Amino acid sequence: MSIIITDLSYQYFNQPTLFKHISFSVEQGSKVSIIGNNGVGKSTLIKLLAGDITPTSGSINSSSTPYYVPQQVSQSYKTVADSLGVSKKLNALNAIYNGSVNQSDYDILNDDWEIENRCKTSLSEWGLNDIELTDSMSRLSGGEKTKVTLAGISIHNPNIILLDEPTNHLDLEARKLLYKFVSNTKATVVVVSHDITLLNLLNATYELSTKGIKLYGGNYDFYKEQKIIEDSALEQQVDAEQTTLRIASKRAQDVRERQDRRSAQGKRDKQKGGVPRIILNARANFAENSSTKLREKHSRIINDSQHRLSYLREKQMQNRELKIDFEDAKLHTNKILITTKKLNFGYTKNNFLWNSDINLEIRSGERIHVTGNNGSGKTTLIKLLLGELAPTQGIVTKSNFTYAYLDQEYELINKPITILELAEQHNINNMLEHEVKLRLNRSLFPQDTWDKNCQTLSGGERMRLYLCCLMISNQVPDIFILDEPTNNLDISSLSILASTIKNYKGTVLIISHDEYFINEVGVTSEIEC
């Protein structure tokens, strides 16, 4: 085995236990994913496997030291060399080149004379030709920081690789490099990700939930098939339990009716006389005792069945995927919404973003994918189209339309107020209070979450609340604009968003490097930056 996890539990200080008593293993050379909803502890679990934090209880045994690519690169790394873990070797190499005969320098270098060339080659493979080992990590973009840590894999050649949301900030070209590496490597790989293209390259799926961890012996598509089978079996269990409850309730009713008839007959016999009182009382006591026992027995059966049914229905609700559907946008199809002529932009004079001017026409009903590598100006183009930026060159002509802008942080939800307060702010049509609360419930925000501060919500929760607020305000936008909307979503939330946008009949502009999401929402054309 490469990794053996035994009876593992973890609890943050002054917080409820995140997970407890979980055990699983990863065989040498296996490629596995850990999936689950936001907040169940996936990133914490992978940090435990990396040795970054210590478990509350339980043990982790690895056959070798893992190489860990975190979701967020630590701020403590000052230079690229620090992040790659090669600073000491490089310092020792430079000291030797400068004439050092200190034995400690030779011990640190450990005959790794090609370390500097290996680092530069690896950085180049990830498209970081302009990055120096002495460069400050703080000046790099999120995507560049991730590429630096990924470059460290070929530098250190580890036997175990841990990847936490590695594609979050990567453009499509870099994602394809990662997909190729994961497919070809002989190392043991453990991945936490919502990138379904990546998850389908792995040969086993672990689902982490509040109930523990469960292995599904296949990639993500296999996992989805198994979940459908489980949901079908659960539905059959609910049907069977409902039948059991119905039969038990009918029998209990029969017992009550029989007792009522006997009581009535006893009263009639007593009124007629002819039967000694002692016999009548004995009969009444026996009947009463028998009926009481039967009632207690049936009551236990009914209560047990109701508890089982309640548990099964709760499980169904947990497995059921939220569906949010908007009405059709009101603009008729094929209306010209935006036109650009000889459009270009520069943040500095005579330094344009695009080598070629952008001439385009956007019509209602289109689903457009805005493509390009990181830094190519995709978000800038969206701001120009919306009139949030003025073009340096060319013109943008717009008709009247409404739009909803979904960025990767869902910043419109990032307010220091509660969920219910935000929902009430969007109730511009004076919907009845219980109708507002009903929509919150339908969007998976039950009553015990209404006092939760919006700034503490996860990416998936922000996305659901954003769409819920649009429904409360009854404002169906003419255009949905999505700027890397999937980066901070778990798989369940990603599926909700994809389904919502797929069923929406208006115009869609999408910036995304997630091929699976792009295919799911039915893109019809591209704009390349």
XYZ file of C-alpha atoms in Angstrom, residues 19-475:
457
model
C -15.079 13.868 10.358
C -14.397 10.958 12.665
C -13.245 7.340 12.596
C -12.704 7.159 8.837
C -10.461 4.446 7.417
C -9.407 3.823 3.827
C -6.327 3.042 1.770
C -4.759 3.960 -1.563
C -2.748 1.268 -3.326
C 0.591 2.010 -4.928
C 0.138 3.402 -8.433
C -3.585 4.082 -7.942
C -5.199 7.323 -9.059
C -8.121 8.252 -6.841
C -10.364 11.240 -6.199
C -11.960 12.483 -2.990
C -15.262 14.205 -3.729
C -18.090 15.579 -1.588
C -20.040 18.718 -0.836
C -18.342 21.916 0.320
C -17.613 21.866 4.039
C -17.295 18.100 4.570
C -13.505 18.367 4.939
C -11.954 17.322 1.615
C -9.160 19.921 1.691
C -8.567 19.216 5.393
C -8.247 15.511 4.652
C -5.678 16.075 1.904
C -3.718 18.419 4.228
C -3.656 15.584 6.750
C -2.337 13.196 4.067
C 0.325 15.790 3.197
C 1.380 16.104 6.844
C 0.580 19.824 6.937
C -1.703 19.343 9.947
C -1.948 16.660 12.650
C -5.053 14.483 13.114
C -7.092 14.734 16.300
C -6.930 10.943 16.450
C -6.085 8.022 14.186
C -3.072 7.401 11.985
C -1.762 7.945 8.445
C 1.010 5.754 7.067
C 2.626 6.556 3.700
C 5.228 4.523 1.852
C 7.044 7.785 0.975
C 6.778 11.538 1.527
C 3.961 12.952 -0.643
C 4.349 15.960 -2.935
C 1.471 18.340 -2.231
C -0.080 20.900 -4.604
C -2.360 23.010 -2.352
C -5.443 24.925 -3.407
C -3.868 28.151 -2.148
C -0.070 28.544 -2.278
C 1.324 29.569 1.109
C 2.194 33.252 1.517
C 5.337 32.216 3.406
C 7.089 31.284 0.143
C 9.017 34.410 -0.851
C 10.552 33.222 -4.111
C 9.805 30.671 -6.810
C 12.752 28.624 -5.543
C 11.264 28.641 -2.027
C 7.933 27.393 -3.352
C 9.682 24.617 -5.282
C 11.668 23.607 -2.192
C 15.044 24.011 -3.944
C 16.430 27.194 -2.328
C 18.960 25.406 -0.142
C 20.287 23.317 -3.032
C 20.538 26.342 -5.309
C 22.342 28.351 -2.628
C 24.748 25.469 -2.078
C 25.325 25.121 -5.855
C 26.042 28.847 -6.228
C 28.386 28.767 -3.245
C 30.350 25.865 -4.768
C 30.529 27.658 -8.147
C 31.894 30.667 -6.280
C 34.684 28.592 -4.760
C 33.201 27.206 -1.541
C 34.914 24.084 -0.169
C 32.506 23.857 2.780
C 31.455 20.197 3.188
C 27.937 21.227 4.253
C 27.356 22.786 0.803
C 28.293 19.508 -0.877
C 26.088 17.556 1.542
C 23.107 19.815 0.811
C 23.618 19.601 -2.975
C 23.989 15.802 -2.734
C 25.491 15.560 -6.241
C 22.373 17.146 -7.763
C 24.428 19.261 -10.187
C 21.554 19.598 -12.665
C 19.059 21.056 -10.161
C 19.014 24.539 -11.717
C 18.646 23.262 -15.296
C 15.958 20.802 -14.177
C 14.000 23.635 -12.539
C 14.179 25.843 -15.632
C 13.151 22.961 -17.913
C 10.179 22.100 -15.703
C 9.018 25.721 -15.494
C 9.295 25.962 -19.272
C 7.138 22.838 -19.697
C 4.357 24.675 -17.832
C 4.704 27.778 -19.996
C 6.666 29.770 -17.415
C 9.624 30.686 -19.611
C 9.690 34.250 -18.285
C 9.725 33.192 -14.623
C 13.066 33.250 -12.773
C 13.796 31.126 -9.711
C 14.568 34.311 -7.797
C 11.265 35.990 -8.725
C 8.890 36.889 -5.912
C 5.854 34.608 -5.636
C 3.735 37.600 -4.612
C 3.905 39.088 -8.122
C 2.581 35.938 -9.808
C -1.064 35.379 -10.731
C -3.083 32.553 -9.193
C -2.623 30.437 -12.319
C 1.145 31.041 -12.384
C 1.471 30.059 -8.722
C -0.347 26.795 -9.407
C 1.863 26.115 -12.432
C 4.980 26.674 -10.281
C 3.855 24.059 -7.760
C 2.921 21.663 -10.582
C 6.385 22.191 -12.094
C 7.822 20.906 -8.825
C 6.460 17.419 -9.563
C 8.988 16.676 -12.323
C 11.755 18.367 -10.299
C 11.257 16.106 -7.269
C 9.832 13.039 -9.076
C 7.708 11.909 -6.076
C 6.046 8.514 -5.671
C 2.903 10.050 -4.141
C 1.214 13.213 -5.466
C -1.602 15.062 -3.696
C -3.571 17.619 -5.754
C -6.135 19.965 -4.154
C -8.301 21.695 -6.797
C -5.304 21.933 -9.166
C -7.272 23.267 -12.160
C -8.995 26.151 -10.350
C -6.811 28.906 -11.824
C -5.460 27.100 -14.885
C -6.310 28.068 -18.446
C -7.372 25.378 -20.912
C -3.858 24.844 -22.306
C -2.436 24.231 -18.812
C -5.353 21.986 -17.912
C -4.608 19.801 -20.907
C -0.977 19.518 -19.767
C -2.189 18.386 -16.328
C -4.644 15.885 -17.839
C -1.830 14.394 -19.925
C 0.485 14.170 -16.924
C -2.131 12.492 -14.699
C -2.950 9.997 -17.462
C 0.700 9.026 -18.002
C 2.273 9.149 -14.541
C 3.129 5.934 -12.682
C 2.970 7.703 -9.327
C 0.162 7.301 -6.795
C -2.206 10.270 -7.236
C -4.891 11.554 -4.847
C -7.051 14.401 -6.191
C -9.601 16.724 -4.614
C -11.383 18.463 -7.496
C -14.698 19.413 -9.071
C -13.163 19.230 -12.578
C -15.107 16.317 -14.058
C -12.714 15.935 -17.011
C -9.902 15.365 -14.495
C -12.028 13.118 -12.255
C -12.806 10.858 -15.208
C -9.067 10.179 -15.665
C -8.895 8.513 -12.234
C -9.647 4.879 -11.505
C -11.421 5.146 -8.134
C -13.687 7.657 -6.389
C -13.990 8.204 -2.633
C -17.075 10.111 -1.485
C -16.571 12.008 1.785
C -19.754 12.967 3.648
C -20.987 13.603 7.174
C -21.553 9.853 7.439
C -17.933 8.951 6.651
C -16.074 7.912 3.500
C -17.223 5.417 0.847
C -15.318 3.889 -2.057
C -16.750 3.660 -5.563
C -14.525 1.520 -7.776
C -14.389 3.659 -10.888
C -14.076 7.173 -12.312
C -16.614 9.971 -11.847
C -18.981 8.752 -14.576
C -19.015 5.306 -12.918
C -19.704 6.978 -9.555
C -22.680 8.861 -11.042
C -24.111 5.616 -12.437
C -23.800 3.949 -9.022
C -25.501 6.924 -7.340
C -28.448 6.564 -9.737
C -28.716 2.882 -8.775
C -28.534 3.805 -5.074
C -31.217 6.476 -5.482
C -33.475 3.964 -7.239
C -32.950 1.436 -4.435
C -33.658 4.149 -1.870
C -36.910 5.018 -3.641
C -37.944 1.355 -3.476
C -37.130 1.320 0.257
C -39.316 4.391 0.774
C -42.188 2.752 -1.148
C -41.839 -0.475 0.889
C -41.745 1.428 4.176
C -44.814 3.444 3.205
C -46.632 0.160 2.517
C -45.509 -1.237 5.899
C -46.742 1.901 7.660
C -50.072 1.784 5.824
C -50.643 -1.901 6.780
C -49.635 -1.281 10.415
C -51.975 1.712 10.655
C -54.839 -0.347 9.148
C -54.273 -3.170 11.675
C -54.192 -0.705 14.541
C -57.485 0.739 13.295
C -58.993 -2.786 13.146
C -57.913 -3.408 16.759
C -59.537 -0.180 17.920
C -62.771 -0.983 16.070
C -62.857 -4.536 17.538
C -62.367 -3.169 21.017
C -65.125 -0.640 20.472
C -67.495 -3.423 19.362
C -66.615 -5.605 22.398
C -67.100 -2.690 24.764
C -70.483 -1.967 23.231
C -71.488 -5.673 23.492
C -70.348 -5.767 27.140
C -72.511 -2.795 27.991
C -75.520 -4.424 26.298
C -74.959 -7.734 28.184
C -74.703 -5.840 31.456
C -77.964 -4.028 30.739
C -79.807 -7.280 29.833
C -78.581 -9.145 32.890
C -78.477 -12.984 33.105
C -74.664 -13.126 33.237
C -73.043 -12.876 36.692
C -71.283 -9.545 37.296
C -67.999 -11.285 38.218
C -67.877 -13.011 34.819
C -68.706 -9.798 32.970
C -65.942 -7.925 34.823
C -63.434 -10.708 34.136
C -64.320 -10.634 30.452
C -63.971 -6.834 30.374
C -60.602 -6.903 32.138
C -59.274 -9.636 29.843
C -60.470 -7.784 26.749
C -59.019 -4.527 28.023
C -55.617 -6.117 28.783
C -55.512 -7.859 25.403
C -56.478 -4.680 23.573
C -53.929 -2.619 25.493
C -51.145 -5.050 24.585
C -52.221 -5.062 20.945
C -52.418 -1.262 20.858
C -48.932 -0.990 22.391
C -47.562 -3.518 19.915
C -49.056 -1.742 16.900
C -48.009 1.637 18.280
C -44.391 0.404 18.464
C -44.616 -0.948 14.892
C -46.051 2.352 13.628
C -43.489 4.483 15.492
C -40.580 2.359 14.256
C -41.904 2.514 10.694
C -42.388 6.292 10.908
C -38.810 6.760 12.147
C -37.424 4.563 9.360
C -39.534 6.409 6.785
C -38.405 9.787 8.135
C -34.743 8.685 7.930
C -35.165 7.395 4.362
C -36.929 10.591 3.228
C -34.197 12.730 4.795
C -31.634 10.645 2.901
C -33.637 11.195 -0.290
C -33.614 14.958 0.286
C -29.830 14.916 0.795
C -29.367 13.032 -2.476
C -31.904 15.060 -4.449
C -30.389 17.686 -6.685
C -31.788 21.202 -6.560
C -33.378 22.382 -9.779
C -33.664 26.117 -10.459
C -35.524 27.086 -13.609
C -36.084 30.618 -14.877
C -38.761 31.784 -17.227
C -37.711 32.500 -20.796
C -35.974 35.834 -21.391
C -38.357 38.346 -22.905
C -36.178 39.391 -25.888
C -37.113 37.780 -29.169
C -34.467 35.537 -30.724
C -31.873 37.001 -33.100
C -32.170 40.602 -31.954
C -28.805 42.429 -32.197
C -27.705 43.233 -28.643
C -24.059 44.317 -28.980
C -21.905 45.313 -31.950
C -18.197 46.187 -31.871
C -16.068 47.728 -34.624
C -12.258 47.835 -34.556
C -12.388 47.383 -30.780
C -9.167 47.307 -28.759
C -8.003 48.315 -25.321
C -4.763 49.184 -23.581
C -4.123 49.842 -19.909
C -1.087 51.847 -21.041
C -0.735 54.074 -24.116
C -0.025 52.284 -27.432
C 0.079 48.913 -25.671
C -3.038 47.095 -26.875
C -4.286 43.849 -25.322
C -5.106 42.182 -28.629
C -2.968 41.843 -31.737
C -6.088 42.071 -33.907
C -9.019 44.426 -33.393
C -12.279 42.793 -32.336
C -15.264 43.043 -34.656
C -18.282 41.112 -33.496
C -22.057 41.014 -33.307
C -23.938 39.402 -30.416
C -27.575 38.426 -30.966
C -30.220 37.330 -28.473
C -30.432 33.579 -27.957
C -26.726 32.960 -28.637
C -24.513 31.020 -26.201
C -21.007 32.357 -26.590
C -17.802 30.999 -25.073
C -15.135 33.695 -24.590
C -11.826 31.820 -24.893
C -8.157 32.611 -24.367
C -5.286 31.891 -22.010
C -4.865 33.591 -18.639
C -4.085 37.280 -19.115
C -5.484 37.468 -22.651
C -8.134 40.036 -21.667
C -11.344 37.996 -21.474
C -12.769 39.801 -18.434
C -11.662 43.145 -19.901
C -13.629 42.351 -23.074
C -16.770 41.632 -21.037
C -16.405 44.977 -19.228
C -16.045 46.751 -22.566
C -19.165 45.032 -23.931
C -21.148 46.062 -20.854
C -19.904 49.660 -20.940
C -17.984 49.343 -17.639
C -14.778 50.277 -19.504
C -14.329 52.733 -22.336
C -12.461 51.364 -25.380
C -9.025 52.755 -26.197
C -9.869 52.250 -29.852
C -13.035 51.466 -31.804
C -16.681 51.582 -30.758
C -19.197 49.432 -28.858
C -22.880 49.798 -29.721
C -25.485 48.356 -27.324
C -29.234 47.949 -27.396
C -31.332 47.939 -24.215
C -31.060 44.698 -22.243
C -30.785 43.467 -18.674
C -28.047 41.127 -17.502
C -26.944 39.074 -14.494
C -23.189 38.882 -13.874
C -21.906 35.774 -12.093
C -18.215 36.005 -11.215
C -16.229 33.240 -9.549
C -16.601 34.793 -6.071
C -20.290 35.776 -6.482
C -19.358 39.139 -5.008
C -22.954 40.451 -5.077
C -23.656 38.018 -2.231
C -20.568 39.060 -0.247
C -22.408 41.382 2.167
C -22.321 41.603 6.000
C -26.010 40.719 6.321
C -27.949 37.502 6.876
C -29.370 35.207 4.210
C -32.934 36.235 5.080
C -32.057 39.958 5.045
C -30.521 39.630 1.570
C -33.588 37.735 0.329
C -35.845 40.469 1.724
C -33.748 43.148 -0.023
C -34.514 41.444 -3.344
C -38.255 41.234 -2.615
C -38.929 44.312 -4.751
C -42.399 43.105 -5.790
C -43.638 42.754 -2.172
C -44.014 39.004 -2.306
C -45.667 37.581 0.830
C -43.162 36.700 3.573
C -43.988 32.991 3.522
C -43.407 32.952 -0.271
C -39.903 34.408 0.203
C -39.143 31.779 2.832
C -40.579 29.050 0.622
C -38.129 30.010 -2.157
C -35.245 29.954 0.317
C -36.272 26.444 1.374
C -36.495 25.317 -2.247
C -32.957 26.655 -2.790
C -31.727 24.457 0.100
C -31.696 27.220 2.721
C -33.878 25.859 5.569
C -34.949 28.009 8.513
C -31.899 27.206 10.640
C -29.656 28.877 7.999
C -31.551 32.158 7.619
C -29.492 33.959 10.282
C -26.201 32.903 8.690
C -23.945 35.779 7.564
C -23.632 35.915 3.764
C -19.880 36.550 4.011
C -19.381 33.112 5.604
C -21.056 31.203 2.747
C -19.187 28.763 0.517
C -18.988 29.240 -3.259
C -21.855 26.824 -3.844
C -24.046 28.494 -1.214
C -23.377 31.929 -2.741
C -24.309 30.637 -6.174
C -27.596 29.137 -4.926
C -28.466 32.282 -2.966
C -27.699 34.486 -5.985
C -30.051 32.489 -8.209
C -32.656 32.363 -5.423
C -32.569 36.170 -5.095
C -33.117 36.503 -8.855
C -36.211 34.315 -8.510
C -37.485 36.325 -5.526
C -37.082 39.588 -7.442
C -38.725 37.933 -10.467
C -36.121 39.562 -12.689
